[in-house]
Amino acid sequence: EVQLLESGGGLVQPGGSLRVSCAASGFTFSNYAMSWVRQAPGKGLEWVSAISGSGSTTYYADSVKGRFTISRDNSKNTLYLQMHSLRAEDTALYHCAKGGLGLVAAALDFWGQGTLVTVSS
Amino acid sequence: DIQMTQSPSSLSASVGDRVTIICQASHDISNYLNWYHQKPGKAPKLLINDASNLETGVPSRFSGYGSGTDFTLTISTLQPEDIGTYYCQQYDNVPWTFGQGTKVEIK
């Protein structure tokens, strides 16, 4: 059974940093691309970033480019999102999502429940 | 960026009704279009990939159609468990973008 468990969210001041994690199980993690998708309170879905199975290819939304870094540790079956220079508009529930087999561009076929990041003073 | 526009933003229908949601892309995205369903307080669930391929385990009352810029998601016979918000998403070009969502309620 596929499981994705996010952690690391919390309250952070504007300009601060935070790293959220996603522990994966139930599939061969290194074979699949992964993404982060966020959802501001009461709002819709916004894709944030994606990474290939090997970690060699990454993509970012313009709204986070230069501030966020996606990475993965395939030996630990864990996906990360390092966030710097956080802004109030980054406040959201951050979901990790499983992507394509061997393809970064593919449907997100399983999502975690998310970890809440709140940026406020 | 490719803009995805869904209509309607919300709808209320009776159990057993046929429901159709429209998704329009600002540029040709071929069939690189997915549909997701999010129940209140839950994570999104993939329903349809590549515009018309039903995910394993998704009831056959759901169907998707379209290519290029115009797409539809149809629920042939609305059930109580179908409430929630439906999102289309394109993955033809980075940044991948979602529609604003269509909230479905039972009348």
mmCIF file of N, CA and C in Angstrom, chain A residues 55-103:
data_model
loop_
_atom_site.group_PDB
_atom_site.id
_atom_site.type_symbol
_atom_site.label_atom_id
_atom_site.label_comp_id
_atom_site.label_asym_id
_atom_site.label_seq_id
_atom_site.Cartn_x
_atom_site.Cartn_y
_atom_site.Cartn_z
ATOM 1 N N GLY A 55 16.728 12.386 -9.027
ATOM 2 C CA GLY A 55 17.030 13.671 -8.404
ATOM 3 C C GLY A 55 17.792 14.622 -9.302
ATOM 4 N N SER A 56 18.105 14.199 -10.515
ATOM 5 C CA SER A 56 18.941 15.001 -11.392
ATOM 6 C C SER A 56 18.186 16.139 -12.081
ATOM 7 N N THR A 57 16.871 16.028 -12.147
ATOM 8 C CA THR A 57 16.050 17.037 -12.826
ATOM 9 C C THR A 57 15.033 17.607 -11.847
ATOM 10 N N THR A 58 14.982 18.933 -11.793
ATOM 11 C CA THR A 58 14.033 19.602 -10.909
ATOM 12 C C THR A 58 13.328 20.729 -11.657
ATOM 13 N N TYR A 59 12.110 21.005 -11.221
ATOM 14 C CA TYR A 59 11.311 22.096 -11.790
ATOM 15 C C TYR A 59 10.664 22.862 -10.639
ATOM 16 N N TYR A 60 10.446 24.162 -10.887
ATOM 17 C CA TYR A 60 9.847 25.013 -9.850
ATOM 18 C C TYR A 60 8.809 25.957 -10.448
ATOM 19 N N ALA A 61 7.803 26.283 -9.648
ATOM 20 C CA ALA A 61 6.906 27.374 -9.992
ATOM 21 C C ALA A 61 7.663 28.692 -9.856
ATOM 22 N N ASP A 62 7.279 29.664 -10.661
ATOM 23 C CA ASP A 62 7.960 30.966 -10.603
ATOM 24 C C ASP A 62 7.847 31.597 -9.214
ATOM 25 N N SER A 63 6.750 31.331 -8.531
ATOM 26 C CA SER A 63 6.496 31.961 -7.230
ATOM 27 C C SER A 63 7.476 31.507 -6.150
ATOM 28 N N VAL A 64 8.181 30.388 -6.378
ATOM 29 C CA VAL A 64 9.103 29.879 -5.358
ATOM 30 C C VAL A 64 10.531 29.730 -5.868
ATOM 31 N N LYS A 65 10.736 29.959 -7.156
ATOM 32 C CA LYS A 65 12.048 29.767 -7.758
ATOM 33 C C LYS A 65 13.066 30.681 -7.073
ATOM 34 N N GLY A 66 14.203 30.106 -6.714
ATOM 35 C CA GLY A 66 15.243 30.867 -6.041
ATOM 36 C C GLY A 66 15.095 30.897 -4.533
ATOM 37 N N ARG A 67 13.932 30.490 -4.029
ATOM 38 C CA ARG A 67 13.703 30.488 -2.574
ATOM 39 C C ARG A 67 13.537 29.067 -2.034
ATOM 40 N N PHE A 68 12.938 28.183 -2.844
ATOM 41 C CA PHE A 68 12.691 26.805 -2.424
ATOM 42 C C PHE A 68 13.615 25.864 -3.184
ATOM 43 N N THR A 69 13.987 24.760 -2.521
ATOM 44 C CA THR A 69 14.788 23.725 -3.158
ATOM 45 C C THR A 69 14.179 22.364 -2.863
ATOM 46 N N ILE A 70 13.880 21.625 -3.928
ATOM 47 C CA ILE A 70 13.377 20.263 -3.770
ATOM 48 C C ILE A 70 14.556 19.296 -3.852
ATOM 49 N N SER A 71 14.515 18.249 -3.041
ATOM 50 C CA SER A 71 15.559 17.237 -3.083
ATOM 51 C C SER A 71 14.976 15.932 -2.590
ATOM 52 N N ARG A 72 15.750 14.872 -2.722
ATOM 53 C CA ARG A 72 15.291 13.568 -2.271
ATOM 54 C C ARG A 72 16.485 12.738 -1.842
ATOM 55 N N ASP A 73 16.240 11.828 -0.892
ATOM 56 C CA ASP A 73 17.237 10.862 -0.451
ATOM 57 C C ASP A 73 16.642 9.487 -0.722
ATOM 58 N N ASN A 74 17.046 8.886 -1.821
ATOM 59 C CA ASN A 74 16.454 7.616 -2.214
ATOM 60 C C ASN A 74 16.843 6.483 -1.262
ATOM 61 N N SER A 75 17.929 6.643 -0.537
ATOM 62 C CA SER A 75 18.314 5.617 0.438
ATOM 63 C C SER A 75 17.393 5.642 1.660
ATOM 64 N N LYS A 76 16.739 6.787 1.871
ATOM 65 C CA LYS A 76 15.817 6.932 3.003
ATOM 66 C C LYS A 76 14.359 7.015 2.555
ATOM 67 N N ASN A 77 14.121 6.881 1.248
ATOM 68 C CA ASN A 77 12.754 6.988 0.707
ATOM 69 C C ASN A 77 12.067 8.268 1.182
ATOM 70 N N THR A 78 12.778 9.359 1.104
ATOM 71 C CA THR A 78 12.275 10.619 1.647
ATOM 72 C C THR A 78 12.478 11.760 0.652
ATOM 73 N N LEU A 79 11.426 12.565 0.545
ATOM 74 C CA LEU A 79 11.410 13.771 -0.288
ATOM 75 C C LEU A 79 11.470 14.981 0.633
ATOM 76 N N TYR A 80 12.144 16.022 0.176
ATOM 77 C CA TYR A 80 12.284 17.230 0.988
ATOM 78 C C TYR A 80 11.894 18.478 0.187
ATOM 79 N N LEU A 81 11.527 19.504 0.930
ATOM 80 C CA LEU A 81 11.361 20.837 0.353
ATOM 81 C C LEU A 81 11.962 21.821 1.358
ATOM 82 N N GLN A 82 13.090 22.397 0.973
ATOM 83 C CA GLN A 82 13.735 23.415 1.792
ATOM 84 C C GLN A 82 13.215 24.775 1.353
ATOM 85 N N MET A 83 12.680 25.524 2.316
ATOM 86 C CA MET A 83 12.062 26.814 2.004
ATOM 87 C C MET A 83 12.792 27.941 2.730
ATOM 88 N N HIS A 84 13.211 28.940 1.988
ATOM 89 C CA HIS A 84 13.877 30.129 2.542
ATOM 90 C C HIS A 84 13.076 31.373 2.198
ATOM 91 N N SER A 85 13.421 32.467 2.877
ATOM 92 C CA SER A 85 12.785 33.772 2.604
ATOM 93 C C SER A 85 11.272 33.649 2.530
ATOM 94 N N LEU A 86 10.713 32.975 3.527
ATOM 95 C CA LEU A 86 9.280 32.699 3.504
ATOM 96 C C LEU A 86 8.456 33.973 3.640
ATOM 97 N N ARG A 87 7.329 33.964 2.929
ATOM 98 C CA ARG A 87 6.409 35.097 2.891
ATOM 99 C C ARG A 87 5.039 34.656 3.395
ATOM 100 N N ALA A 88 4.219 35.626 3.755
ATOM 101 C CA ALA A 88 2.874 35.306 4.226
ATOM 102 C C ALA A 88 2.111 34.484 3.186
ATOM 103 N N GLU A 89 2.340 34.777 1.913
ATOM 104 C CA GLU A 89 1.619 34.077 0.848
ATOM 105 C C GLU A 89 2.080 32.634 0.646
ATOM 106 N N ASP A 90 3.117 32.219 1.364
ATOM 107 C CA ASP A 90 3.536 30.812 1.325
ATOM 108 C C ASP A 90 2.757 29.976 2.338
ATOM 109 N N THR A 91 1.939 30.616 3.156
ATOM 110 C CA THR A 91 1.116 29.884 4.120
ATOM 111 C C THR A 91 0.176 28.943 3.384
ATOM 112 N N ALA A 92 0.297 27.654 3.691
ATOM 113 C CA ALA A 92 -0.493 26.650 2.970
ATOM 114 C C ALA A 92 -0.274 25.275 3.580
ATOM 115 N N LEU A 93 -1.137 24.356 3.176
ATOM 116 C CA LEU A 93 -0.942 22.934 3.434
ATOM 117 C C LEU A 93 -0.100 22.394 2.281
ATOM 118 N N TYR A 94 1.046 21.811 2.616
ATOM 119 C CA TYR A 94 1.966 21.324 1.590
ATOM 120 C C TYR A 94 1.810 19.808 1.461
ATOM 121 N N HIS A 95 1.348 19.382 0.283
ATOM 122 C CA HIS A 95 1.190 17.964 -0.017
ATOM 123 C C HIS A 95 2.377 17.470 -0.835
ATOM 124 N N CYS A 96 2.872 16.286 -0.526
ATOM 125 C CA CYS A 96 3.739 15.626 -1.487
ATOM 126 C C CYS A 96 2.879 14.681 -2.310
ATOM 127 N N ALA A 97 3.304 14.452 -3.536
ATOM 128 C CA ALA A 97 2.516 13.630 -4.441
ATOM 129 C C ALA A 97 3.429 12.772 -5.309
ATOM 130 N N LYS A 98 3.018 11.555 -5.538
ATOM 131 C CA LYS A 98 3.778 10.599 -6.342
ATOM 132 C C LYS A 98 3.480 10.829 -7.817
ATOM 133 N N GLY A 99 4.533 10.896 -8.602
ATOM 134 C CA GLY A 99 4.383 11.180 -10.019
ATOM 135 C C GLY A 99 4.634 9.968 -10.879
ATOM 136 N N GLY A 100 5.212 10.213 -12.036
ATOM 137 C CA GLY A 100 5.311 9.182 -13.042
ATOM 138 C C GLY A 100 6.498 8.249 -12.884
ATOM 139 N N LEU A 101 6.346 7.056 -13.465
ATOM 140 C CA LEU A 101 7.423 6.074 -13.498
ATOM 141 C C LEU A 101 8.384 6.478 -14.607
ATOM 142 N N GLY A 102 9.548 6.979 -14.212
ATOM 143 C CA GLY A 102 10.538 7.357 -15.202
ATOM 144 C C GLY A 102 10.266 8.659 -15.906
ATOM 145 N N LEU A 103 9.150 9.308 -15.585
ATOM 146 C CA LEU A 103 8.792 10.566 -16.235
ATOM 147 C C LEU A 103 8.478 11.608 -15.179
#
